[in-house]
mmCIF file of C-alpha atoms in Angstrom:
data_model
loop_
_atom_site.group_PDB
_atom_site.id
_atom_site.type_symbol
_atom_site.label_atom_id
_atom_site.label_comp_id
_atom_site.label_asym_id
_atom_site.label_seq_id
_atom_site.Cartn_x
_atom_site.Cartn_y
_atom_site.Cartn_z
ATOM 1 C CA MET X 25 -126.021 -70.015 -24.581
ATOM 2 C CA ARG X 26 -124.641 -67.657 -21.914
ATOM 3 C CA GLN X 27 -123.330 -70.439 -19.957
ATOM 4 C CA PHE X 28 -121.646 -71.968 -23.105
ATOM 5 C CA LEU X 29 -120.190 -68.634 -23.898
ATOM 6 C CA SER X 30 -119.137 -68.101 -20.338
ATOM 7 C CA PHE X 31 -117.552 -71.584 -20.279
ATOM 8 C CA LEU X 32 -115.785 -70.973 -23.587
ATOM 9 C CA SER X 33 -114.296 -67.682 -22.207
ATOM 10 C CA ASP X 34 -113.162 -69.294 -18.962
ATOM 11 C CA PHE X 35 -111.593 -72.133 -20.926
ATOM 12 C CA SER X 36 -109.852 -69.656 -23.357
ATOM 13 C CA LYS X 37 -108.512 -67.801 -20.404
ATOM 14 C CA LYS X 38 -107.067 -70.774 -18.581
ATOM 15 C CA LEU X 39 -105.439 -71.954 -21.945
ATOM 16 C CA ILE X 40 -103.801 -68.538 -22.258
ATOM 17 C CA GLN X 41 -102.546 -68.625 -18.676
ATOM 18 C CA ARG X 42 -101.125 -72.068 -19.208
ATOM 19 C CA LYS X 43 -99.258 -70.676 -22.317
ATOM 20 C CA GLN X 44 -98.157 -68.024 -20.340
ATOM 21 C CA ARG X 45 -96.939 -70.231 -17.295
ATOM 22 C CA ARG X 46 -95.084 -72.501 -19.645
ATOM 23 C CA LYS X 47 -93.453 -69.525 -21.605
ATOM 24 C CA LYS X 48 -92.372 -68.158 -18.082
ATOM 25 C CA VAL X 49 -91.054 -71.773 -17.104
ATOM 26 C CA LYS X 50 -89.092 -72.011 -20.354
ATOM 27 C CA TYR X 51 -87.809 -68.498 -19.974
ATOM 28 C CA ARG X 52 -86.528 -69.052 -16.505
ATOM 29 C CA LEU X 53 -84.823 -72.333 -17.579
ATOM 30 C CA LEU X 54 -83.186 -70.430 -20.179
ATOM 31 C CA VAL X 55 -81.990 -67.753 -18.053
ATOM 32 C CA LEU X 56 -80.682 -70.460 -15.501
ATOM 33 C CA ALA X 57 -78.805 -72.209 -18.149
ATOM 34 C CA LEU X 58 -77.296 -69.105 -19.326
ATOM 35 C CA LEU X 59 -76.257 -68.163 -15.619
ATOM 36 C CA LEU X 60 -74.621 -71.326 -15.219
ATOM 37 C CA VAL X 61 -72.693 -71.285 -18.375
ATOM 38 C CA GLY X 62 -71.618 -67.783 -17.837
ATOM 39 C CA GLY X 63 -70.800 -68.295 -14.329
ATOM 40 C CA SER X 64 -68.664 -71.368 -15.157
ATOM 41 C CA ALA X 65 -66.651 -69.530 -17.695
ATOM 42 C CA ILE X 66 -66.118 -66.628 -15.515
ATOM 43 C CA ALA X 67 -64.824 -69.024 -12.703
ATOM 44 C CA GLY X 68 -62.839 -70.843 -15.100
ATOM 45 C CA SER X 69 -61.207 -67.524 -16.235
ATOM 46 C CA LEU X 70 -60.779 -66.114 -12.830
ATOM 47 C CA SER X 71 -59.094 -69.444 -11.378
ATOM 48 C CA SER X 72 -56.826 -69.201 -14.270
ATOM 49 C CA LEU X 73 -55.680 -65.675 -13.644
ATOM 50 C CA ALA X 74 -55.320 -66.561 -9.941
ATOM 51 C CA LEU X 75 -53.091 -69.555 -10.666
ATOM 52 C CA ASN X 76 -50.770 -67.473 -12.823
ATOM 53 C CA SER X 77 -50.729 -64.427 -10.979
ATOM 54 C CA PRO X 78 -47.429 -63.164 -9.349
ATOM 55 C CA ALA X 79 -48.933 -63.348 -5.921
ATOM 56 C CA ILE X 80 -49.868 -67.018 -5.999
ATOM 57 C CA ALA X 81 -46.411 -67.419 -7.679
ATOM 58 C CA ARG X 82 -44.730 -65.753 -4.489
ATOM 59 C CA SER X 83 -46.656 -68.192 -2.097
ATOM 60 C CA LEU X 84 -45.226 -71.180 -4.072
ATOM 61 C CA PRO X 85 -41.929 -73.086 -2.661
ATOM 62 C CA SER X 86 -38.903 -71.772 -4.224
ATOM 63 C CA GLN X 87 -38.061 -74.863 -6.031
ATOM 64 C CA GLN X 88 -41.288 -74.815 -7.762
ATOM 65 C CA LEU X 89 -40.860 -71.506 -9.022
ATOM 66 C CA LYS X 90 -37.978 -72.747 -11.160
ATOM 67 C CA LEU X 91 -40.159 -74.847 -13.127
ATOM 68 C CA VAL X 92 -41.790 -73.857 -16.296
ATOM 69 C CA ASP X 93 -44.422 -76.349 -16.460
ATOM 70 C CA ALA X 94 -46.565 -76.487 -12.924
ATOM 71 C CA VAL X 95 -46.594 -79.951 -11.507
ATOM 72 C CA PRO X 96 -50.028 -80.439 -9.225
ATOM 73 C CA GLU X 97 -49.038 -80.512 -5.521
ATOM 74 C CA ARG X 98 -49.905 -84.424 -5.363
ATOM 75 C CA TYR X 99 -46.850 -84.909 -7.607
ATOM 76 C CA GLN X 100 -44.686 -82.388 -6.182
ATOM 77 C CA LEU X 101 -42.928 -84.975 -3.647
ATOM 78 C CA GLY X 102 -42.303 -87.419 -6.693
ATOM 79 C CA LEU X 103 -40.796 -84.562 -8.797
ATOM 80 C CA ASP X 104 -38.553 -83.299 -5.921
ATOM 81 C CA LEU X 105 -37.186 -86.690 -5.196
ATOM 82 C CA TYR X 106 -36.445 -87.571 -8.888
ATOM 83 C CA ARG X 107 -34.575 -84.289 -9.273
ATOM 84 C CA ASP X 108 -32.627 -84.789 -6.058
ATOM 85 C CA ARG X 109 -31.869 -88.573 -6.499
ATOM 86 C CA CYS X 110 -31.379 -88.662 -10.228
ATOM 87 C CA GLY X 111 -30.184 -85.121 -10.821
ATOM 88 C CA SER X 112 -27.462 -85.584 -7.962
ATOM 89 C CA CYS X 113 -25.483 -87.771 -10.712
ATOM 90 C CA HIS X 114 -26.703 -86.634 -13.967
ATOM 91 C CA LEU X 115 -29.060 -84.179 -15.790
ATOM 92 C CA ALA X 116 -32.661 -85.055 -14.638
ATOM 93 C CA ILE X 117 -34.459 -85.127 -17.882
ATOM 94 C CA PRO X 118 -38.258 -84.259 -18.208
ATOM 95 C CA PRO X 119 -40.372 -87.782 -18.096
ATOM 96 C CA GLN X 120 -41.647 -87.069 -21.304
ATOM 97 C CA VAL X 121 -38.590 -87.777 -23.159
ATOM 98 C CA PHE X 122 -39.022 -91.592 -22.517
ATOM 99 C CA PRO X 123 -41.846 -93.819 -22.406
ATOM 100 C CA MET X 124 -43.478 -95.156 -19.241
ATOM 101 C CA GLN X 125 -42.151 -98.608 -19.696
ATOM 102 C CA THR X 126 -38.376 -97.142 -19.878
ATOM 103 C CA TRP X 127 -39.071 -95.406 -16.414
ATOM 104 C CA GLN X 128 -40.705 -98.442 -15.133
ATOM 105 C CA GLN X 129 -37.415 -100.445 -16.047
ATOM 106 C CA LEU X 130 -34.980 -98.204 -14.772
ATOM 107 C CA LEU X 131 -36.654 -97.822 -11.429
ATOM 108 C CA GLN X 132 -37.364 -101.699 -11.052
ATOM 109 C CA ASN X 133 -33.775 -102.455 -11.526
ATOM 110 C CA PRO X 134 -31.535 -99.835 -9.911
ATOM 111 C CA GLN X 135 -28.817 -102.395 -9.621
ATOM 112 C CA ASP X 136 -27.955 -102.015 -13.363
ATOM 113 C CA HIS X 137 -28.526 -98.350 -14.215
ATOM 114 C CA TYR X 138 -26.569 -97.948 -17.358
ATOM 115 C CA GLY X 139 -23.568 -99.952 -15.878
ATOM 116 C CA THR X 140 -23.734 -98.406 -12.345
ATOM 117 C CA LYS X 141 -25.383 -99.739 -9.376
ATOM 118 C CA ILE X 142 -27.640 -97.192 -7.409
ATOM 119 C CA THR X 143 -28.020 -98.353 -3.729
ATOM 120 C CA SER X 144 -29.219 -94.858 -2.291
ATOM 121 C CA LEU X 145 -32.852 -95.470 -3.453
ATOM 122 C CA ILE X 146 -35.412 -97.108 -1.072
ATOM 123 C CA ARG X 147 -38.712 -98.549 -1.955
ATOM 124 C CA PRO X 148 -41.077 -95.854 -0.728
ATOM 125 C CA GLU X 149 -39.099 -93.229 -2.645
ATOM 126 C CA LEU X 150 -39.098 -95.711 -5.861
ATOM 127 C CA LEU X 151 -42.877 -95.596 -5.625
ATOM 128 C CA ILE X 152 -43.360 -91.908 -5.016
ATOM 129 C CA MET X 153 -41.181 -91.146 -7.979
ATOM 130 C CA TRP X 154 -42.804 -93.973 -10.086
ATOM 131 C CA ASP X 155 -46.218 -92.036 -9.400
ATOM 132 C CA TYR X 156 -44.669 -88.761 -11.115
ATOM 133 C CA LEU X 157 -42.699 -90.431 -13.795
ATOM 134 C CA SER X 158 -45.485 -92.688 -14.824
ATOM 135 C CA THR X 159 -48.197 -89.756 -14.946
ATOM 136 C CA PHE X 160 -45.904 -87.556 -17.029
ATOM 137 C CA SER X 161 -44.801 -89.793 -19.517
ATOM 138 C CA ARG X 162 -46.621 -91.819 -22.305
ATOM 139 C CA PRO X 163 -47.176 -95.524 -22.709
ATOM 140 C CA LEU X 164 -45.110 -97.159 -25.495
ATOM 141 C CA GLU X 165 -46.908 -98.190 -28.540
ATOM 142 C CA GLU X 166 -47.559 -101.926 -28.706
ATOM 143 C CA GLY X 167 -44.778 -103.722 -30.719
ATOM 144 C CA ARG X 168 -42.088 -101.066 -30.339
ATOM 145 C CA GLU X 169 -38.823 -101.845 -28.431
ATOM 146 C CA VAL X 170 -38.319 -100.061 -24.900
ATOM 147 C CA PRO X 171 -35.747 -97.528 -25.446
ATOM 148 C CA TYR X 172 -33.034 -96.764 -23.035
ATOM 149 C CA ARG X 173 -30.958 -94.136 -24.955
ATOM 150 C CA PHE X 174 -32.181 -90.782 -26.189
ATOM 151 C CA GLY X 175 -31.099 -91.455 -29.744
ATOM 152 C CA SER X 176 -33.487 -94.540 -29.751
ATOM 153 C CA SER X 177 -36.351 -92.859 -28.136
ATOM 154 C CA ARG X 178 -39.061 -91.875 -30.398
ATOM 155 C CA TYR X 179 -40.417 -89.489 -27.985
ATOM 156 C CA PHE X 180 -36.997 -87.648 -27.576
ATOM 157 C CA LYS X 181 -36.922 -87.326 -31.419
ATOM 158 C CA ILE X 182 -40.692 -86.007 -31.612
ATOM 159 C CA LEU X 183 -39.796 -83.310 -29.000
ATOM 160 C CA HIS X 184 -36.593 -82.200 -31.287
ATOM 161 C CA PRO X 185 -38.068 -82.328 -34.675
ATOM 162 C CA ARG X 186 -35.480 -79.886 -36.342
ATOM 163 C CA VAL X 187 -32.547 -80.836 -34.571
ATOM 164 C CA GLU X 188 -29.566 -82.733 -36.043
ATOM 165 C CA LEU X 189 -28.505 -84.554 -32.769
ATOM 166 C CA PRO X 190 -24.960 -86.041 -32.512
ATOM 167 C CA ASP X 191 -24.200 -89.645 -31.734
ATOM 168 C CA PRO X 192 -24.055 -90.409 -28.821
ATOM 169 C CA ILE X 193 -26.430 -87.713 -27.084
ATOM 170 C CA SER X 194 -24.880 -86.577 -23.680
ATOM 171 C CA GLN X 195 -25.673 -84.313 -20.826
ATOM 172 C CA ALA X 196 -23.406 -81.786 -22.698
ATOM 173 C CA THR X 197 -25.566 -81.866 -25.573
ATOM 174 C CA CYS X 198 -28.712 -81.087 -23.621
ATOM 175 C CA LEU X 199 -27.076 -78.043 -21.947
ATOM 176 C CA SER X 200 -25.851 -76.612 -25.149
ATOM 177 C CA CYS X 201 -29.308 -76.092 -26.213
ATOM 178 C CA HIS X 202 -31.099 -75.949 -23.057
ATOM 179 C CA PRO X 203 -28.691 -73.835 -20.683
ATOM 180 C CA ALA X 204 -31.388 -73.690 -17.914
ATOM 181 C CA ALA X 205 -31.773 -77.609 -17.986
ATOM 182 C CA GLN X 206 -29.875 -77.795 -14.524
ATOM 183 C CA GLU X 207 -33.026 -76.002 -13.068
ATOM 184 C CA PHE X 208 -35.348 -78.345 -14.983
ATOM 185 C CA ASN X 209 -36.375 -75.653 -17.355
ATOM 186 C CA PHE X 210 -36.151 -77.166 -20.831
ATOM 187 C CA ARG X 211 -38.139 -74.508 -22.515
ATOM 188 C CA ARG X 212 -35.518 -71.844 -22.303
ATOM 189 C CA LEU X 213 -33.260 -72.326 -25.288
ATOM 190 C CA SER X 214 -29.913 -71.010 -26.200
ATOM 191 C CA PRO X 215 -29.779 -67.997 -28.512
ATOM 192 C CA GLU X 216 -29.339 -69.826 -31.861
ATOM 193 C CA TRP X 217 -32.827 -71.634 -31.053
ATOM 194 C CA GLU X 218 -34.823 -68.856 -29.423
ATOM 195 C CA ASP X 219 -36.056 -67.338 -32.893
ATOM 196 C CA ALA X 220 -36.053 -70.651 -34.858
ATOM 197 C CA PRO X 221 -39.333 -71.171 -36.690
#
């Protein structure tokens, strides 16, 4: 009988030890998961603060400082080419104003650019600009006609929900409400629109 009681005692001790080990393992896994989640949140917050800090802004090229919306370095050359080539003749508008298909047509056929022939663009520049423009524009909904004028661009209208737009819309129209548009800052608005709800 003693042997049996001894066996039961040993067996129950082993069961208790197993349960304690399982609890420790579960506890360690829980702590590890919490550390990973907390560490990720802290790292994300710190990287966000670092990217928006004045020290980082001072280290960026001066042309990028003029932008309101940061453009990843991978697309910076495309933006620069777009602003230099297109902005030298007219106001370079944000890619979001037209669907991707409009930009594609404009770049594929530079010989017929609103009645003007563009001869200064070379193929590598077009490809780099296309990479930028296609990334920051949206595809056109199926069945919709490709717009080539602001007034017929659904995206342009969506970006200007409360604005009564003149017909035709011109560069002067844009500049009247977006005084910093020449610097590719379309978020800064003229005083009459600054406080509009």
